[in-house]
PDB file of C-alpha atoms in Angstrom:
ATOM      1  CA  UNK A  27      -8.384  -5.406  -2.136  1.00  0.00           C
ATOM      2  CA  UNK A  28      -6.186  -8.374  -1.836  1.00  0.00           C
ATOM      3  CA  UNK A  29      -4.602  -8.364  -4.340  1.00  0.00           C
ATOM      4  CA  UNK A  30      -3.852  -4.505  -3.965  1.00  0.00           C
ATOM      5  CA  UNK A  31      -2.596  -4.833  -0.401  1.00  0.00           C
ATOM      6  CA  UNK A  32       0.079  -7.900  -1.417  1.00  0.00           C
ATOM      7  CA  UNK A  33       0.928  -5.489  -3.544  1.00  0.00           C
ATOM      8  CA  UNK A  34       1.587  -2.838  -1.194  1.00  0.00           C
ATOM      9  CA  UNK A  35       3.296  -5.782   1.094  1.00  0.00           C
ATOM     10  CA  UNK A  36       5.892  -6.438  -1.264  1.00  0.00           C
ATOM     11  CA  UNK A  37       7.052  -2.957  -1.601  1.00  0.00           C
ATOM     12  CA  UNK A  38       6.852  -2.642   1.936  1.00  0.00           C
ATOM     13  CA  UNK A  39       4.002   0.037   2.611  1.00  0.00           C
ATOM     14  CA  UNK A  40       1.567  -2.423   3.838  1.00  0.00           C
ATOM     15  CA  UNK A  41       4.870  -3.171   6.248  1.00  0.00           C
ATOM     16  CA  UNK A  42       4.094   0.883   7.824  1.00  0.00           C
ATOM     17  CA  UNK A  43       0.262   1.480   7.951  1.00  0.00           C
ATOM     18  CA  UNK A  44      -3.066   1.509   6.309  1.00  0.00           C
ATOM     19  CA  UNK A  45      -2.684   5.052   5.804  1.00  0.00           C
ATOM     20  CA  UNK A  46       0.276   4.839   4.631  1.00  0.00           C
ATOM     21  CA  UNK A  47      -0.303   2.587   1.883  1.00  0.00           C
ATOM     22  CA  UNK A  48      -3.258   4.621   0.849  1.00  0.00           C
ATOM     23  CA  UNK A  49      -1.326   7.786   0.920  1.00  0.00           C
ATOM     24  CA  UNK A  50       1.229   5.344  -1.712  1.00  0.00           C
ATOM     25  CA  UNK A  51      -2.178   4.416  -4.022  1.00  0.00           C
ATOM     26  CA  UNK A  52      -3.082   8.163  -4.152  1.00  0.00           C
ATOM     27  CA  UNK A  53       0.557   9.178  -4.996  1.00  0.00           C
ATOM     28  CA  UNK A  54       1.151   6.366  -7.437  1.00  0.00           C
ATOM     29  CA  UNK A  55      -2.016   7.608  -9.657  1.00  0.00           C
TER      30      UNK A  55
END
């Protein structure tokens, strides 16, 4: 989502990787 990955962005995982940002959503629930 867009609004999901500007999330990500601002904290700076979208900064590292796709899979790192979905290993952050799967940690973060």
């Amino acid at each position: 989502d867009a609004i999901s990955d500007d999330r990500a962005l601002r904290r700076g995982a979208g900064r590292r990787s796709k899979r790192s940002y979905q290993a952050t959503r799967a940690r973060r629930r």
